[in-house]
mmCIF file of C-alpha atoms in Angstrom:
data_model
loop_
_atom_site.group_PDB
_atom_site.id
_atom_site.type_symbol
_atom_site.label_atom_id
_atom_site.label_comp_id
_atom_site.label_asym_id
_atom_site.label_seq_id
_atom_site.Cartn_x
_atom_site.Cartn_y
_atom_site.Cartn_z
ATOM 1 C CA MET A 1 -17.841 98.195 119.286
ATOM 2 C CA ASN A 2 -19.392 94.584 118.300
ATOM 3 C CA LEU A 3 -20.307 94.732 114.604
ATOM 4 C CA PRO A 4 -22.858 91.829 114.128
ATOM 5 C CA ALA A 5 -21.829 88.806 111.486
ATOM 6 C CA ILE A 6 -22.153 89.671 108.726
ATOM 7 C CA PRO A 7 -24.188 86.766 106.897
ATOM 8 C CA ASN A 8 -22.027 84.810 104.574
ATOM 9 C CA ILE A 9 -23.721 85.191 101.136
ATOM 10 C CA PRO A 10 -23.028 82.417 98.508
ATOM 11 C CA VAL A 11 -21.416 83.752 95.099
ATOM 12 C CA PRO A 12 -22.617 81.880 92.445
ATOM 13 C CA THR A 13 -20.756 80.408 90.239
ATOM 14 C CA ILE A 14 -20.313 80.887 86.520
ATOM 15 C CA GLU A 15 -22.712 77.825 85.698
ATOM 16 C CA GLN A 16 -24.424 79.163 88.439
ATOM 17 C CA ILE A 17 -25.506 82.427 86.534
ATOM 18 C CA GLY A 18 -25.734 80.614 83.146
ATOM 19 C CA PHE A 19 -28.496 77.911 84.321
ATOM 20 C CA GLY A 20 -30.544 81.495 85.702
ATOM 21 C CA ILE A 21 -29.763 83.330 82.430
ATOM 22 C CA MET A 22 -31.206 80.406 80.793
ATOM 23 C CA ALA A 23 -33.844 80.112 83.069
ATOM 24 C CA MET A 24 -35.315 83.296 82.614
ATOM 25 C CA ILE A 25 -35.239 82.673 79.291
ATOM 26 C CA VAL A 26 -37.295 79.530 79.747
ATOM 27 C CA ILE A 27 -39.541 81.352 81.838
ATOM 28 C CA GLY A 28 -39.784 84.323 79.914
ATOM 29 C CA SER A 29 -40.677 82.675 76.296
ATOM 30 C CA ALA A 30 -43.593 80.395 78.322
ATOM 31 C CA LEU A 31 -44.893 83.359 80.055
ATOM 32 C CA ALA A 32 -45.165 85.118 76.458
ATOM 33 C CA VAL A 33 -46.621 82.102 74.785
ATOM 34 C CA VAL A 34 -49.593 82.051 77.601
ATOM 35 C CA THR A 35 -50.229 85.379 77.456
ATOM 36 C CA LEU A 36 -49.585 87.328 73.501
ATOM 37 C CA ARG A 37 -52.494 87.497 71.192
ATOM 38 C CA ASN A 38 -51.362 87.051 68.560
ATOM 39 C CA ILE A 39 -51.051 83.040 68.250
ATOM 40 C CA PHE A 40 -47.811 83.523 65.377
ATOM 41 C CA HIS A 41 -45.968 84.887 67.804
ATOM 42 C CA SER A 42 -46.402 82.845 70.498
ATOM 43 C CA ALA A 43 -45.405 80.055 68.439
ATOM 44 C CA LEU A 44 -42.232 81.700 68.154
ATOM 45 C CA PHE A 45 -41.844 81.446 71.993
ATOM 46 C CA LEU A 46 -42.199 78.396 72.331
ATOM 47 C CA ALA A 47 -39.361 77.341 69.870
ATOM 48 C CA LEU A 48 -37.348 79.815 72.078
ATOM 49 C CA ALA A 49 -38.881 78.224 74.887
ATOM 50 C CA PHE A 50 -38.156 74.497 74.035
ATOM 51 C CA LEU A 51 -34.600 75.517 73.125
ATOM 52 C CA GLY A 52 -33.840 77.051 76.404
ATOM 53 C CA ILE A 53 -35.040 73.694 77.959
ATOM 54 C CA ALA A 54 -32.473 72.016 75.540
ATOM 55 C CA GLY A 55 -30.033 74.375 76.968
ATOM 56 C CA ILE A 56 -30.965 73.366 80.706
ATOM 57 C CA TYR A 57 -30.780 69.571 79.672
ATOM 58 C CA LEU A 58 -26.865 70.796 78.652
ATOM 59 C CA PHE A 59 -26.561 71.794 81.970
ATOM 60 C CA LEU A 60 -27.695 68.591 83.118
ATOM 61 C CA ALA A 61 -24.978 66.525 81.101
ATOM 62 C CA ALA A 62 -28.028 64.967 78.968
ATOM 63 C CA ASP A 63 -26.704 65.548 75.661
ATOM 64 C CA PHE A 64 -28.369 63.098 73.901
ATOM 65 C CA ILE A 65 -31.696 64.781 75.316
ATOM 66 C CA ALA A 66 -30.424 67.805 74.275
ATOM 67 C CA VAL A 67 -29.769 67.139 71.009
ATOM 68 C CA ALA A 68 -33.573 64.919 70.813
ATOM 69 C CA GLN A 69 -35.112 68.267 71.760
ATOM 70 C CA VAL A 70 -33.947 70.346 69.469
ATOM 71 C CA LEU A 71 -34.627 67.744 66.874
ATOM 72 C CA ILE A 72 -38.039 66.559 67.777
ATOM 73 C CA TYR A 73 -39.796 69.565 69.739
ATOM 74 C CA VAL A 74 -37.982 72.530 67.639
ATOM 75 C CA GLY A 75 -37.600 70.735 64.402
ATOM 76 C CA ALA A 76 -40.860 68.250 64.159
ATOM 77 C CA ILE A 77 -43.765 69.505 66.558
ATOM 78 C CA MET A 78 -42.973 73.304 66.150
ATOM 79 C CA ILE A 79 -43.372 72.586 62.048
ATOM 80 C CA LEU A 80 -46.444 70.595 62.826
ATOM 81 C CA LEU A 81 -47.707 73.505 65.021
ATOM 82 C CA MET A 82 -47.005 76.401 61.878
ATOM 83 C CA PHE A 83 -48.712 74.285 59.539
ATOM 84 C CA ALA A 84 -51.460 73.708 61.609
ATOM 85 C CA LEU A 85 -51.872 77.389 61.981
ATOM 86 C CA MET A 86 -51.061 77.993 58.581
ATOM 87 C CA LEU A 87 -54.028 76.239 57.584
ATOM 88 C CA THR A 88 -56.117 77.538 59.682
ATOM 89 C CA HIS A 89 -55.220 80.596 59.183
ATOM 90 C CA ARG A 90 -59.242 82.934 59.824
ATOM 91 C CA VAL A 91 -58.307 82.928 63.496
ATOM 92 C CA MET A 92 -54.309 84.070 63.350
ATOM 93 C CA THR A 93 -55.733 88.146 63.469
ATOM 94 C CA SER A 94 -54.592 89.482 66.717
ATOM 95 C CA SER A 95 -57.185 91.456 66.921
ATOM 96 C CA LEU A 96 -58.962 88.557 68.388
ATOM 97 C CA ARG A 97 -59.652 87.821 72.065
ATOM 98 C CA GLN A 98 -57.627 84.764 72.654
ATOM 99 C CA THR A 99 -58.856 83.708 76.141
ATOM 100 C CA ILE A 100 -61.610 82.897 77.537
ATOM 101 C CA GLY A 101 -64.373 84.592 79.604
ATOM 102 C CA GLN A 102 -62.885 82.950 83.152
ATOM 103 C CA TRP A 103 -59.019 83.482 82.712
ATOM 104 C CA ARG A 104 -58.857 84.851 85.957
ATOM 105 C CA TRP A 105 -59.975 81.597 87.617
ATOM 106 C CA ALA A 106 -57.168 79.800 85.299
ATOM 107 C CA ALA A 107 -54.818 81.933 87.040
ATOM 108 C CA ALA A 108 -55.535 81.164 90.433
ATOM 109 C CA VAL A 109 -55.747 77.616 89.905
ATOM 110 C CA SER A 110 -52.065 77.857 88.430
ATOM 111 C CA VAL A 111 -51.070 80.253 91.082
ATOM 112 C CA TRP A 112 -52.210 77.712 93.929
ATOM 113 C CA VAL A 113 -50.785 75.387 91.791
ATOM 114 C CA LEU A 114 -47.424 77.044 91.997
ATOM 115 C CA VAL A 115 -47.550 77.926 95.642
ATOM 116 C CA ILE A 116 -47.885 73.969 96.356
ATOM 117 C CA LEU A 117 -45.276 72.856 94.125
ATOM 118 C CA VAL A 118 -42.553 75.242 95.411
ATOM 119 C CA ARG A 119 -43.913 74.865 98.630
ATOM 120 C CA LEU A 120 -43.568 70.902 98.737
ATOM 121 C CA VAL A 121 -39.719 71.742 96.816
ATOM 122 C CA VAL A 122 -38.306 74.415 99.755
ATOM 123 C CA LEU A 123 -39.665 72.237 102.399
ATOM 124 C CA HIS A 124 -38.856 68.940 101.528
ATOM 125 C CA PRO A 125 -35.202 67.932 102.619
ATOM 126 C CA TRP A 126 -34.065 66.274 99.449
ATOM 127 C CA GLY A 127 -30.792 65.303 100.406
ATOM 128 C CA MET A 128 -29.234 64.467 97.232
ATOM 129 C CA ASP A 129 -26.054 66.067 96.642
ATOM 130 C CA LYS A 130 -24.237 63.486 94.779
ATOM 131 C CA LEU A 131 -21.673 64.685 92.500
ATOM 132 C CA PRO A 132 -22.932 63.976 89.136
ATOM 133 C CA SER A 133 -21.002 62.203 86.446
ATOM 134 C CA LYS A 134 -20.392 64.288 82.958
ATOM 135 C CA ALA A 135 -19.950 60.882 81.122
ATOM 136 C CA PRO A 136 -21.353 60.806 77.599
ATOM 137 C CA THR A 137 -25.079 58.890 77.561
ATOM 138 C CA THR A 138 -25.597 57.967 74.085
ATOM 139 C CA ALA A 139 -23.834 54.787 73.726
ATOM 140 C CA ILE A 140 -25.953 53.657 77.175
ATOM 141 C CA ILE A 141 -29.265 54.919 76.303
ATOM 142 C CA GLY A 142 -28.719 53.154 73.301
ATOM 143 C CA THR A 143 -27.542 49.813 74.964
ATOM 144 C CA GLU A 144 -30.515 49.877 77.785
ATOM 145 C CA LEU A 145 -32.517 51.025 75.008
ATOM 146 C CA LEU A 146 -32.075 47.569 73.209
ATOM 147 C CA THR A 147 -31.963 44.867 76.420
ATOM 148 C CA LYS A 148 -33.971 46.382 79.873
ATOM 149 C CA TYR A 149 -36.607 48.721 77.489
ATOM 150 C CA LEU A 150 -37.119 46.732 74.802
ATOM 151 C CA LEU A 151 -40.650 45.579 75.326
ATOM 152 C CA PRO A 152 -42.019 49.583 76.085
ATOM 153 C CA PHE A 153 -39.141 50.296 72.985
ATOM 154 C CA GLU A 154 -41.293 48.566 70.556
ATOM 155 C CA LEU A 155 -44.578 49.578 71.850
ATOM 156 C CA ALA A 156 -43.808 53.025 71.228
ATOM 157 C CA SER A 157 -43.163 51.965 67.663
ATOM 158 C CA ILE A 158 -46.407 50.648 67.744
ATOM 159 C CA VAL A 159 -47.942 53.862 69.524
ATOM 160 C CA LEU A 160 -46.164 56.292 66.363
ATOM 161 C CA LEU A 161 -47.521 54.040 63.507
ATOM 162 C CA VAL A 162 -50.993 54.379 65.176
ATOM 163 C CA ALA A 163 -50.563 58.250 66.049
ATOM 164 C CA MET A 164 -49.827 58.131 61.961
ATOM 165 C CA VAL A 165 -52.509 56.002 60.791
ATOM 166 C CA GLY A 166 -55.186 58.237 63.197
ATOM 167 C CA ALA A 167 -53.617 61.525 61.944
ATOM 168 C CA ILE A 168 -53.785 60.678 58.244
ATOM 169 C CA VAL A 169 -57.515 59.314 58.736
ATOM 170 C CA LEU A 170 -58.427 62.081 60.815
ATOM 171 C CA ALA A 171 -57.399 65.083 58.713
ATOM 172 C CA LYS A 172 -58.600 63.236 55.036
ATOM 173 C CA GLU A 173 -60.662 65.614 53.579
ATOM 174 C CA ASP A 174 -64.077 63.240 53.242
ATOM 175 C CA LYS A 175 -66.025 63.666 49.763
ATOM 176 C CA PRO A 176 -69.566 62.658 49.483
ATOM 177 C CA ASP A 177 -68.808 61.045 46.162
ATOM 178 C CA ASP A 178 -66.203 59.197 46.898
ATOM 179 C CA PRO A 179 -67.217 55.450 46.735
ATOM 180 C CA ALA A 180 -64.845 53.996 49.175
ATOM 181 C CA MET B 1 -22.318 72.862 90.870
ATOM 182 C CA ILE B 2 -26.439 73.534 90.832
ATOM 183 C CA PRO B 3 -28.587 72.229 93.397
ATOM 184 C CA LEU B 4 -31.816 69.954 92.680
ATOM 185 C CA GLU B 5 -34.067 72.769 94.242
ATOM 186 C CA TRP B 6 -33.147 74.715 90.911
ATOM 187 C CA TYR B 7 -34.642 72.134 88.446
ATOM 188 C CA LEU B 8 -37.151 71.684 90.107
ATOM 189 C CA GLY B 9 -38.131 75.070 90.748
ATOM 190 C CA LEU B 10 -37.572 75.566 87.365
ATOM 191 C CA SER B 11 -39.644 72.632 86.076
ATOM 192 C CA ALA B 12 -42.824 73.698 88.679
ATOM 193 C CA VAL B 13 -42.828 77.470 86.956
ATOM 194 C CA LEU B 14 -43.084 76.395 83.763
ATOM 195 C CA PHE B 15 -45.403 73.412 84.630
ATOM 196 C CA CYS B 16 -47.974 76.396 86.272
ATOM 197 C CA ILE B 17 -47.316 78.538 83.454
ATOM 198 C CA GLY B 18 -48.979 75.270 80.765
ATOM 199 C CA ILE B 19 -51.713 75.286 82.884
ATOM 200 C CA TYR B 20 -52.497 78.686 82.775
ATOM 201 C CA GLY B 21 -52.764 77.890 78.763
ATOM 202 C CA VAL B 22 -54.491 75.338 78.552
ATOM 203 C CA LEU B 23 -56.960 76.745 81.019
ATOM 204 C CA SER B 24 -57.531 80.277 79.841
ATOM 205 C CA ARG B 25 -56.887 80.231 76.193
ATOM 206 C CA ARG B 26 -59.876 79.529 73.914
ATOM 207 C CA ASN B 27 -57.658 78.749 70.240
ATOM 208 C CA ALA B 28 -57.291 74.425 70.462
ATOM 209 C CA ILE B 29 -53.605 74.797 69.250
ATOM 210 C CA SER B 30 -52.923 77.534 71.973
ATOM 211 C CA ILE B 31 -54.409 74.201 74.315
ATOM 212 C CA LEU B 32 -52.030 72.302 72.537
ATOM 213 C CA MET B 33 -48.427 74.580 73.426
ATOM 214 C CA GLY B 34 -49.888 74.610 77.239
ATOM 215 C CA ILE B 35 -50.163 70.675 77.043
ATOM 216 C CA GLU B 36 -46.286 70.378 75.258
ATOM 217 C CA LEU B 37 -45.178 73.366 77.834
ATOM 218 C CA MET B 38 -46.556 70.639 80.668
ATOM 219 C CA LEU B 39 -45.050 68.011 79.346
ATOM 220 C CA ASN B 40 -41.104 69.648 78.887
ATOM 221 C CA ALA B 41 -41.713 70.473 82.469
ATOM 222 C CA ALA B 42 -42.055 66.970 83.565
ATOM 223 C CA ASN B 43 -39.593 65.603 81.007
ATOM 224 C CA ILE B 44 -37.001 68.443 83.039
ATOM 225 C CA ASN B 45 -37.990 67.231 86.686
ATOM 226 C CA LEU B 46 -37.190 63.218 85.120
ATOM 227 C CA VAL B 47 -34.180 63.981 83.984
ATOM 228 C CA ALA B 48 -32.877 66.007 87.000
ATOM 229 C CA PHE B 49 -33.896 62.992 89.639
ATOM 230 C CA GLY B 50 -31.788 61.126 87.472
ATOM 231 C CA ARG B 51 -29.188 62.775 87.566
ATOM 232 C CA PHE B 52 -28.735 63.535 90.986
ATOM 233 C CA LEU B 53 -30.338 60.108 92.057
ATOM 234 C CA GLN B 54 -28.647 57.445 89.489
ATOM 235 C CA PRO B 55 -26.561 59.232 87.398
ATOM 236 C CA GLN B 56 -24.483 55.841 85.950
ATOM 237 C CA VAL B 57 -27.991 54.072 85.153
ATOM 238 C CA LEU B 58 -30.192 56.753 83.016
ATOM 239 C CA SER B 59 -33.476 55.622 83.426
ATOM 240 C CA GLY B 60 -34.378 59.263 83.947
ATOM 241 C CA HIS B 61 -33.619 60.102 79.977
ATOM 242 C CA ILE B 62 -35.049 56.472 78.867
ATOM 243 C CA PHE B 63 -38.559 58.102 80.760
ATOM 244 C CA THR B 64 -37.571 61.069 78.414
ATOM 245 C CA VAL B 65 -37.291 59.430 75.145
ATOM 246 C CA PHE B 66 -40.425 57.650 75.753
ATOM 247 C CA VAL B 67 -42.177 61.419 76.987
ATOM 248 C CA ILE B 68 -40.964 63.022 73.577
ATOM 249 C CA THR B 69 -42.621 60.034 71.582
ATOM 250 C CA VAL B 70 -45.750 60.389 72.696
ATOM 251 C CA ALA B 71 -45.584 64.096 72.957
ATOM 252 C CA ALA B 72 -44.457 63.589 69.843
ATOM 253 C CA ALA B 73 -47.574 61.121 68.834
ATOM 254 C CA GLU B 74 -50.037 63.922 70.665
ATOM 255 C CA ALA B 75 -49.161 66.646 68.667
ATOM 256 C CA ALA B 76 -49.667 65.117 65.481
ATOM 257 C CA VAL B 77 -53.057 63.518 66.507
ATOM 258 C CA GLY B 78 -54.508 66.291 67.955
ATOM 259 C CA LEU B 79 -53.587 69.147 65.350
ATOM 260 C CA ALA B 80 -54.900 66.578 62.993
ATOM 261 C CA ILE B 81 -58.240 66.835 65.021
ATOM 262 C CA VAL B 82 -57.891 70.911 64.441
ATOM 263 C CA ILE B 83 -57.493 70.987 61.738
ATOM 264 C CA SER B 84 -60.943 68.523 61.001
ATOM 265 C CA VAL B 85 -63.489 70.734 63.705
ATOM 266 C CA TYR B 86 -61.696 73.781 61.377
ATOM 267 C CA ARG B 87 -63.399 72.591 58.591
ATOM 268 C CA ASN B 88 -66.884 71.565 60.158
ATOM 269 C CA TRP B 89 -66.725 74.853 61.926
ATOM 270 C CA GLN B 90 -63.794 77.363 60.336
ATOM 271 C CA HIS B 91 -63.300 78.301 63.720
ATOM 272 C CA ILE B 92 -61.075 76.452 66.489
ATOM 273 C CA ASN B 93 -62.712 78.261 69.736
ATOM 274 C CA VAL B 94 -63.390 75.751 72.056
ATOM 275 C CA ASP B 95 -65.759 77.695 73.865
ATOM 276 C CA GLU B 96 -67.986 77.536 70.765
ATOM 277 C CA ILE B 97 -67.754 74.432 69.685
ATOM 278 C CA ASP B 98 -70.457 72.151 71.890
ATOM 279 C CA LEU B 99 -71.188 69.633 70.047
ATOM 280 C CA MET B 100 -71.198 67.325 72.441
ATOM 281 C CA ARG B 101 -73.357 69.705 74.942
ATOM 282 C CA TRP B 102 -76.503 67.187 75.834
#
């Protein structure tokens, strides 16, 4: 009796299982961010999603980017979001409706974009299986930033300065009896 | 070794979740959270392509550093605008703010 050949199912390695768990954490907490009614909870899940993305960077051997992600996103941007949430605390009650009336259209648009992107990813022959290096990246990034990318680096500092001044001016309370 | 398609798929899913968050929420801070998710999806793509195309050059990492910088500036200015709007309207529901509607 001739049995049909059993298809050769690839066994996932430890690295792939770890990536799967990390991706599940990222996607699940991102879904919680956009669906929870309590904005404070969704901000906390956003911090979890940022931490998971830092783990994804570690899988890509991007050590500097992973640390920068934790420092800037989890450390700075999340604190900024929390401050804004607490300053606008009247909208934080969980009984408030959080979605606009046309949320079904929004879901349809995002699923449509997802279908297009996944179709592109699956159908395109990437053919990139070059074995990547696992050298530390921080020294190379520093050298590149101060030689090849010096002008963008300086422009980024100007962008940050302008954003800081703009944020202070926008958030400052203008008193009517202020002579200035 | 993890194939490139896994990273691209994860980033596509994350980007679409961000699109849904931006389009469907009415709180301005939630919209900013959706934008942050989309920026992170783009960053994953940049680092993944950089690692699989030119693992020695690190252009993807440099681009990601700049994207993170711009994201920080965007969050600061956006939240300042949100607080300014809250001071004038006592709420930040973007579907009720129609000051610039003609």
